mmCIF file with all atom_site columns, C-alpha atoms in Angstrom:
data_model
loop_
_atom_site.group_PDB
_atom_site.id
_atom_site.type_symbol
_atom_site.label_atom_id
_atom_site.label_alt_id
_atom_site.label_comp_id
_atom_site.label_asym_id
_atom_site.label_entity_id
_atom_site.label_seq_id
_atom_site.pdbx_PDB_ins_code
_atom_site.Cartn_x
_atom_site.Cartn_y
_atom_site.Cartn_z
_atom_site.occupancy
_atom_site.B_iso_or_equiv
_atom_site.pdbx_formal_charge
_atom_site.auth_seq_id
_atom_site.auth_comp_id
_atom_site.auth_asym_id
_atom_site.auth_atom_id
_atom_site.pdbx_PDB_model_num
ATOM 1   C CA . UNK A 1 1   ? 68.854  -14.161 -17.374 1.00 71.00 ? 21  UNK A CA 1
ATOM 2   C CA . UNK A 1 2   ? 67.563  -14.768 -20.881 1.00 74.00 ? 22  UNK A CA 1
ATOM 3   C CA . UNK A 1 3   ? 65.614  -17.778 -19.629 1.00 77.00 ? 23  UNK A CA 1
ATOM 4   C CA . UNK A 1 4   ? 63.820  -15.662 -17.016 1.00 77.00 ? 24  UNK A CA 1
ATOM 5   C CA . UNK A 1 5   ? 62.865  -13.041 -19.611 1.00 73.00 ? 25  UNK A CA 1
ATOM 6   C CA . UNK A 1 6   ? 61.563  -15.778 -21.934 1.00 78.00 ? 26  UNK A CA 1
ATOM 7   C CA . UNK A 1 7   ? 59.456  -17.313 -19.141 1.00 76.00 ? 27  UNK A CA 1
ATOM 8   C CA . UNK A 1 8   ? 58.016  -13.878 -18.287 1.00 74.00 ? 28  UNK A CA 1
ATOM 9   C CA . UNK A 1 9   ? 57.172  -13.194 -21.929 1.00 78.00 ? 29  UNK A CA 1
ATOM 10  C CA . UNK A 1 10  ? 55.405  -16.544 -22.278 1.00 79.00 ? 30  UNK A CA 1
ATOM 11  C CA . UNK A 1 11  ? 53.397  -15.903 -19.072 1.00 78.00 ? 31  UNK A CA 1
ATOM 12  C CA . UNK A 1 12  ? 52.454  -12.394 -20.253 1.00 82.00 ? 32  UNK A CA 1
ATOM 13  C CA . UNK A 1 13  ? 51.400  -13.782 -23.617 1.00 79.00 ? 33  UNK A CA 1
ATOM 14  C CA . UNK A 1 14  ? 49.302  -16.459 -21.906 1.00 76.00 ? 34  UNK A CA 1
ATOM 15  C CA . UNK A 1 15  ? 47.599  -13.839 -19.665 1.00 78.00 ? 35  UNK A CA 1
ATOM 16  C CA . UNK A 1 16  ? 46.952  -11.624 -22.704 1.00 78.00 ? 36  UNK A CA 1
ATOM 17  C CA . UNK A 1 17  ? 45.315  -14.517 -24.551 1.00 83.00 ? 37  UNK A CA 1
ATOM 18  C CA . UNK A 1 18  ? 43.131  -15.369 -21.539 1.00 83.00 ? 38  UNK A CA 1
ATOM 19  C CA . UNK A 1 19  ? 42.073  -11.712 -21.076 1.00 77.00 ? 39  UNK A CA 1
ATOM 20  C CA . UNK A 1 20  ? 41.269  -11.357 -24.795 1.00 77.00 ? 40  UNK A CA 1
ATOM 21  C CA . UNK A 1 21  ? 39.239  -14.602 -24.735 1.00 76.00 ? 41  UNK A CA 1
ATOM 22  C CA . UNK A 1 22  ? 37.218  -13.500 -21.690 1.00 75.00 ? 42  UNK A CA 1
ATOM 23  C CA . UNK A 1 23  ? 36.544  -10.122 -23.294 1.00 77.00 ? 43  UNK A CA 1
ATOM 24  C CA . UNK A 1 24  ? 35.384  -11.772 -26.512 1.00 73.00 ? 44  UNK A CA 1
ATOM 25  C CA . UNK A 1 25  ? 33.105  -14.181 -24.640 1.00 75.00 ? 45  UNK A CA 1
ATOM 26  C CA . UNK A 1 26  ? 31.594  -11.285 -22.636 1.00 74.00 ? 46  UNK A CA 1
ATOM 27  C CA . UNK A 1 27  ? 30.880  -9.274  -25.792 1.00 71.00 ? 47  UNK A CA 1
ATOM 28  C CA . UNK A 1 28  ? 29.280  -12.273 -27.486 1.00 73.00 ? 48  UNK A CA 1
ATOM 29  C CA . UNK A 1 29  ? 27.077  -13.101 -24.501 1.00 68.00 ? 49  UNK A CA 1
ATOM 30  C CA . UNK A 1 30  ? 25.938  -9.505  -23.989 1.00 67.00 ? 50  UNK A CA 1
ATOM 31  C CA . UNK A 1 31  ? 25.214  -8.931  -27.663 1.00 67.00 ? 51  UNK A CA 1
ATOM 32  C CA . UNK A 1 32  ? 23.194  -12.157 -27.951 1.00 63.00 ? 52  UNK A CA 1
ATOM 33  C CA . UNK A 1 33  ? 20.676  -11.057 -25.313 1.00 56.00 ? 53  UNK A CA 1
ATOM 34  C CA . UNK A 1 34  ? 17.529  -9.836  -26.975 1.00 55.00 ? 54  UNK A CA 1
ATOM 35  C CA . UNK A 1 35  ? 16.311  -6.500  -25.653 1.00 57.00 ? 55  UNK A CA 1
ATOM 36  C CA . UNK A 1 36  ? 13.003  -6.629  -23.818 1.00 53.00 ? 56  UNK A CA 1
ATOM 37  C CA . UNK A 1 37  ? 10.447  -4.892  -25.985 1.00 55.00 ? 57  UNK A CA 1
ATOM 38  C CA . UNK A 1 38  ? 8.823   -1.949  -24.265 1.00 55.00 ? 58  UNK A CA 1
ATOM 39  C CA . UNK A 1 39  ? 5.068   -2.048  -24.308 1.00 54.00 ? 59  UNK A CA 1
ATOM 40  C CA . UNK A 1 40  ? 2.965   1.038   -24.292 1.00 56.00 ? 60  UNK A CA 1
ATOM 41  C CA . UNK A 1 41  ? 0.468   -0.759  -22.110 1.00 53.00 ? 61  UNK A CA 1
ATOM 42  C CA . UNK A 1 42  ? -0.788  1.573   -19.377 1.00 54.00 ? 62  UNK A CA 1
ATOM 43  C CA . UNK A 1 43  ? -0.556  0.591   -15.716 1.00 54.00 ? 63  UNK A CA 1
ATOM 44  C CA . UNK A 1 44  ? -3.666  -1.311  -14.724 1.00 61.00 ? 64  UNK A CA 1
ATOM 45  C CA . UNK A 1 45  ? -5.970  0.926   -12.786 1.00 65.00 ? 65  UNK A CA 1
ATOM 46  C CA . UNK A 1 46  ? -7.641  -0.084  -9.555  1.00 63.00 ? 66  UNK A CA 1
ATOM 47  C CA . UNK A 1 47  ? -11.112 -0.233  -11.095 1.00 68.00 ? 67  UNK A CA 1
ATOM 48  C CA . UNK A 1 48  ? -10.175 -3.464  -12.870 1.00 69.00 ? 68  UNK A CA 1
ATOM 49  C CA . UNK A 1 49  ? -10.196 -5.268  -9.494  1.00 68.00 ? 69  UNK A CA 1
ATOM 50  C CA . UNK A 1 50  ? -13.741 -4.382  -8.387  1.00 82.00 ? 70  UNK A CA 1
ATOM 51  C CA . UNK A 1 51  ? -16.073 -7.403  -8.097  1.00 85.00 ? 71  UNK A CA 1
ATOM 52  C CA . UNK A 1 52  ? -19.767 -7.160  -8.996  1.00 88.00 ? 72  UNK A CA 1
ATOM 53  C CA . UNK A 1 53  ? -21.895 -5.549  -6.300  1.00 90.00 ? 73  UNK A CA 1
ATOM 54  C CA . UNK A 1 54  ? -19.000 -3.585  -4.803  1.00 90.00 ? 74  UNK A CA 1
ATOM 55  C CA . UNK A 1 55  ? -17.544 -0.128  -5.290  1.00 92.00 ? 75  UNK A CA 1
ATOM 56  C CA . UNK A 1 56  ? -14.140 1.296   -4.536  1.00 91.00 ? 76  UNK A CA 1
ATOM 57  C CA . UNK A 1 57  ? -14.434 4.247   -2.135  1.00 92.00 ? 77  UNK A CA 1
ATOM 58  C CA . UNK A 1 58  ? -11.410 6.552   -1.820  1.00 92.00 ? 78  UNK A CA 1
ATOM 59  C CA . UNK A 1 59  ? -10.882 7.484   1.830   1.00 93.00 ? 79  UNK A CA 1
ATOM 60  C CA . UNK A 1 60  ? -8.539  9.623   3.874   1.00 94.00 ? 80  UNK A CA 1
ATOM 61  C CA . UNK A 1 61  ? -6.710  7.810   6.665   1.00 94.00 ? 81  UNK A CA 1
ATOM 62  C CA . UNK A 1 62  ? -5.186  9.627   9.632   1.00 93.00 ? 82  UNK A CA 1
ATOM 63  C CA . UNK A 1 63  ? -2.666  6.896   10.394  1.00 92.00 ? 83  UNK A CA 1
ATOM 64  C CA . UNK A 1 64  ? -1.599  6.309   6.765   1.00 90.00 ? 84  UNK A CA 1
ATOM 65  C CA . UNK A 1 65  ? 2.118   6.711   7.585   1.00 90.00 ? 85  UNK A CA 1
ATOM 66  C CA . UNK A 1 66  ? 1.832   3.850   10.065  1.00 89.00 ? 86  UNK A CA 1
ATOM 67  C CA . UNK A 1 67  ? 0.070   1.715   7.465   1.00 88.00 ? 87  UNK A CA 1
ATOM 68  C CA . UNK A 1 68  ? 2.991   2.212   5.083   1.00 86.00 ? 88  UNK A CA 1
ATOM 69  C CA . UNK A 1 69  ? 5.107   0.087   7.421   1.00 86.00 ? 89  UNK A CA 1
ATOM 70  C CA . UNK A 1 70  ? 2.494   -2.600  7.961   1.00 88.00 ? 90  UNK A CA 1
ATOM 71  C CA . UNK A 1 71  ? 0.670   -3.399  4.732   1.00 89.00 ? 91  UNK A CA 1
ATOM 72  C CA . UNK A 1 72  ? 1.654   -3.638  1.097   1.00 87.00 ? 92  UNK A CA 1
ATOM 73  C CA . UNK A 1 73  ? -0.758  -3.059  -1.802  1.00 87.00 ? 93  UNK A CA 1
ATOM 74  C CA . UNK A 1 74  ? -3.701  -4.677  -0.003  1.00 86.00 ? 94  UNK A CA 1
ATOM 75  C CA . UNK A 1 75  ? -4.951  -5.207  3.506   1.00 90.00 ? 95  UNK A CA 1
ATOM 76  C CA . UNK A 1 76  ? -8.041  -5.784  5.609   1.00 92.00 ? 96  UNK A CA 1
ATOM 77  C CA . UNK A 1 77  ? -8.999  -3.051  8.062   1.00 93.00 ? 97  UNK A CA 1
ATOM 78  C CA . UNK A 1 78  ? -11.621 -1.859  10.495  1.00 93.00 ? 98  UNK A CA 1
ATOM 79  C CA . UNK A 1 79  ? -12.403 1.848   10.145  1.00 94.00 ? 99  UNK A CA 1
ATOM 80  C CA . UNK A 1 80  ? -12.958 4.167   13.097  1.00 94.00 ? 100 UNK A CA 1
ATOM 81  C CA . UNK A 1 81  ? -13.833 7.823   13.464  1.00 93.00 ? 101 UNK A CA 1
ATOM 82  C CA . UNK A 1 82  ? -11.706 9.525   16.089  1.00 90.00 ? 102 UNK A CA 1
ATOM 83  C CA . UNK A 1 83  ? -13.593 11.273  18.844  1.00 85.00 ? 103 UNK A CA 1
ATOM 84  C CA . UNK A 1 84  ? -13.204 15.005  19.367  1.00 82.00 ? 104 UNK A CA 1
ATOM 85  C CA . UNK A 1 85  ? -13.044 14.322  23.099  1.00 85.00 ? 105 UNK A CA 1
ATOM 86  C CA . UNK A 1 86  ? -9.904  12.334  24.028  1.00 83.00 ? 106 UNK A CA 1
ATOM 87  C CA . UNK A 1 87  ? -11.809 10.659  26.889  1.00 87.00 ? 107 UNK A CA 1
ATOM 88  C CA . UNK A 1 88  ? -14.326 9.076   24.519  1.00 88.00 ? 108 UNK A CA 1
ATOM 89  C CA . UNK A 1 89  ? -13.728 5.954   22.456  1.00 89.00 ? 109 UNK A CA 1
ATOM 90  C CA . UNK A 1 90  ? -13.446 6.186   18.689  1.00 90.00 ? 110 UNK A CA 1
ATOM 91  C CA . UNK A 1 91  ? -16.580 5.166   16.783  1.00 90.00 ? 111 UNK A CA 1
ATOM 92  C CA . UNK A 1 92  ? -16.362 1.971   14.718  1.00 91.00 ? 112 UNK A CA 1
ATOM 93  C CA . UNK A 1 93  ? -17.679 2.693   11.239  1.00 91.00 ? 113 UNK A CA 1
ATOM 94  C CA . UNK A 1 94  ? -16.869 -0.488  9.300   1.00 90.00 ? 114 UNK A CA 1
ATOM 95  C CA . UNK A 1 95  ? -15.475 -3.976  9.886   1.00 90.00 ? 115 UNK A CA 1
ATOM 96  C CA . UNK A 1 96  ? -13.158 -6.063  7.709   1.00 90.00 ? 116 UNK A CA 1
ATOM 97  C CA . UNK A 1 97  ? -13.050 -3.860  4.633   1.00 91.00 ? 117 UNK A CA 1
ATOM 98  C CA . UNK A 1 98  ? -10.509 -4.675  1.938   1.00 91.00 ? 118 UNK A CA 1
ATOM 99  C CA . UNK A 1 99  ? -8.105  -1.742  1.759   1.00 91.00 ? 119 UNK A CA 1
ATOM 100 C CA . UNK A 1 100 ? -6.339  -1.002  -1.506  1.00 90.00 ? 120 UNK A CA 1
ATOM 101 C CA . UNK A 1 101 ? -3.376  1.293   -2.072  1.00 90.00 ? 121 UNK A CA 1
ATOM 102 C CA . UNK A 1 102 ? -3.815  3.258   -5.310  1.00 85.00 ? 122 UNK A CA 1
ATOM 103 C CA . UNK A 1 103 ? -1.503  1.819   -7.990  1.00 81.00 ? 123 UNK A CA 1
ATOM 104 C CA . UNK A 1 104 ? -0.825  5.233   -9.523  1.00 82.00 ? 124 UNK A CA 1
ATOM 105 C CA . UNK A 1 105 ? -0.263  7.018   -6.170  1.00 86.00 ? 125 UNK A CA 1
ATOM 106 C CA . UNK A 1 106 ? 0.653   4.783   -3.192  1.00 86.00 ? 126 UNK A CA 1
ATOM 107 C CA . UNK A 1 107 ? -0.201  7.553   -0.715  1.00 89.00 ? 127 UNK A CA 1
ATOM 108 C CA . UNK A 1 108 ? -3.912  7.267   -1.589  1.00 91.00 ? 128 UNK A CA 1
ATOM 109 C CA . UNK A 1 109 ? -6.142  4.544   -0.159  1.00 93.00 ? 129 UNK A CA 1
ATOM 110 C CA . UNK A 1 110 ? -9.575  3.194   -1.027  1.00 92.00 ? 130 UNK A CA 1
ATOM 111 C CA . UNK A 1 111 ? -11.803 0.524   0.484   1.00 92.00 ? 131 UNK A CA 1
ATOM 112 C CA . UNK A 1 112 ? -13.896 -2.069  -1.280  1.00 90.00 ? 132 UNK A CA 1
ATOM 113 C CA . UNK A 1 113 ? -17.427 -1.645  0.045   1.00 90.00 ? 133 UNK A CA 1
ATOM 114 C CA . UNK A 1 114 ? -20.796 -3.193  -0.825  1.00 90.00 ? 134 UNK A CA 1
ATOM 115 C CA . UNK A 1 115 ? -22.518 -0.925  -3.318  1.00 91.00 ? 135 UNK A CA 1
ATOM 116 C CA . UNK A 1 116 ? -25.633 -0.463  -1.175  1.00 90.00 ? 136 UNK A CA 1
ATOM 117 C CA . UNK A 1 117 ? -23.564 0.516   1.917   1.00 86.00 ? 137 UNK A CA 1
ATOM 118 C CA . UNK A 1 118 ? -21.013 2.803   0.258   1.00 89.00 ? 138 UNK A CA 1
ATOM 119 C CA . UNK A 1 119 ? -23.112 5.999   0.542   1.00 89.00 ? 139 UNK A CA 1
ATOM 120 C CA . UNK A 1 120 ? -22.754 5.790   4.333   1.00 88.00 ? 140 UNK A CA 1
ATOM 121 C CA . UNK A 1 121 ? -18.966 5.866   3.997   1.00 87.00 ? 141 UNK A CA 1
ATOM 122 C CA . UNK A 1 122 ? -19.073 8.668   1.454   1.00 89.00 ? 142 UNK A CA 1
ATOM 123 C CA . UNK A 1 123 ? -21.307 10.780  3.697   1.00 89.00 ? 143 UNK A CA 1
ATOM 124 C CA . UNK A 1 124 ? -18.581 10.907  6.358   1.00 89.00 ? 144 UNK A CA 1
ATOM 125 C CA . UNK A 1 125 ? -16.400 13.890  5.577   1.00 87.00 ? 145 UNK A CA 1
ATOM 126 C CA . UNK A 1 126 ? -13.732 13.228  8.195   1.00 90.00 ? 146 UNK A CA 1
ATOM 127 C CA . UNK A 1 127 ? -10.569 11.115  8.009   1.00 93.00 ? 147 UNK A CA 1
ATOM 128 C CA . UNK A 1 128 ? -10.667 7.611   9.419   1.00 94.00 ? 148 UNK A CA 1
ATOM 129 C CA . UNK A 1 129 ? -8.316  5.628   11.627  1.00 93.00 ? 149 UNK A CA 1
ATOM 130 C CA . UNK A 1 130 ? -7.582  2.205   10.128  1.00 93.00 ? 150 UNK A CA 1
ATOM 131 C CA . UNK A 1 131 ? -6.908  -0.826  12.301  1.00 92.00 ? 151 UNK A CA 1
ATOM 132 C CA . UNK A 1 132 ? -5.298  -3.711  10.429  1.00 93.00 ? 152 UNK A CA 1
ATOM 133 C CA . UNK A 1 133 ? -7.105  -7.052  10.629  1.00 90.00 ? 153 UNK A CA 1
ATOM 134 C CA . UNK A 1 134 ? -6.292  -10.614 9.657   1.00 86.00 ? 154 UNK A CA 1
ATOM 135 C CA . UNK A 1 135 ? -6.430  -10.774 5.844   1.00 81.00 ? 155 UNK A CA 1
ATOM 136 C CA . UNK A 1 136 ? -8.262  -14.109 5.999   1.00 79.00 ? 156 UNK A CA 1
ATOM 137 C CA . UNK A 1 137 ? -11.139 -12.449 7.864   1.00 65.00 ? 157 UNK A CA 1
ATOM 138 C CA . UNK A 1 138 ? -14.351 -12.258 5.895   1.00 66.00 ? 158 UNK A CA 1
ATOM 139 C CA . UNK A 1 139 ? -17.724 -10.633 6.196   1.00 70.00 ? 159 UNK A CA 1
ATOM 140 C CA . UNK A 1 140 ? -17.500 -6.927  5.469   1.00 71.00 ? 160 UNK A CA 1
ATOM 141 C CA . UNK A 1 141 ? -19.903 -4.870  7.540   1.00 68.00 ? 161 UNK A CA 1
ATOM 142 C CA . UNK A 1 142 ? -20.682 -1.157  7.582   1.00 73.00 ? 162 UNK A CA 1
ATOM 143 C CA . UNK A 1 143 ? -21.796 -0.182  11.069  1.00 68.00 ? 163 UNK A CA 1
ATOM 144 C CA . UNK A 1 144 ? -24.771 2.000   11.914  1.00 67.00 ? 164 UNK A CA 1
ATOM 145 C CA . UNK A 1 145 ? -23.322 5.211   13.224  1.00 64.00 ? 165 UNK A CA 1
ATOM 146 C CA . UNK A 1 146 ? -25.065 6.378   16.344  1.00 60.00 ? 166 UNK A CA 1
ATOM 147 C CA . UNK A 1 147 ? -25.188 10.109  16.597  1.00 57.00 ? 167 UNK A CA 1
ATOM 148 C CA . UNK A 1 148 ? -24.031 11.361  19.934  1.00 53.00 ? 168 UNK A CA 1
ATOM 149 C CA . UNK A 1 149 ? -26.394 13.707  21.582  1.00 53.00 ? 169 UNK A CA 1
ATOM 150 C CA . UNK A 1 150 ? -24.928 17.008  22.538  1.00 52.00 ? 170 UNK A CA 1
ATOM 151 C CA . UNK A 1 151 ? -25.762 18.190  25.988  1.00 51.00 ? 171 UNK A CA 1
ATOM 152 C CA . UNK A 1 152 ? -25.515 21.667  27.321  1.00 53.00 ? 172 UNK A CA 1
ATOM 153 C CA . UNK A 1 153 ? -25.401 22.093  31.060  1.00 49.00 ? 173 UNK A CA 1
ATOM 154 C CA . UNK A 1 154 ? -26.437 25.369  32.582  1.00 51.00 ? 174 UNK A CA 1
ATOM 155 C CA . UNK A 1 155 ? -25.327 26.354  35.990  1.00 55.00 ? 175 UNK A CA 1
ATOM 156 C CA . UNK A 1 156 ? -26.892 29.286  37.627  1.00 54.00 ? 176 UNK A CA 1
ATOM 157 C CA . UNK A 1 157 ? -24.672 31.487  39.678  1.00 61.00 ? 177 UNK A CA 1
ATOM 158 C CA . UNK A 1 158 ? -26.076 32.339  43.074  1.00 53.00 ? 178 UNK A CA 1
ATOM 159 C CA . UNK A 1 159 ? -27.952 35.635  43.390  1.00 48.00 ? 179 UNK A CA 1
#
């Protein structure tokens, strides 16, 4: 019986030594890691990405929730204006614009547009529908928006 107790004590002592050694090694490793210094550098704003001759135009997108599932920070889109009449096609406003999600608020979008064409986008005070394009597509183009003529039909009721 004494032999069994002695064997148990030696095994417990061995386990205690192993546990103490692992604890010591863990403390040494964790304390040797240098903390990452925090910088007070502000988050880069989107205006740092604008190439010469272009402007960043904030836009409202009707299908922005759908875009959340499709694109990340950047994408290439065609912009359309939805028609008030469901039987009419939407109007294409721009082709292959670079779309940027705002770094400080990911729910806000802007498009990179040529500086001379941007006023046409800004003059539209309605939300757009964005259709995602191949990101390797090139050749941004702002379309000429044709104004639809309104027609009023009069029907005379018989006398």
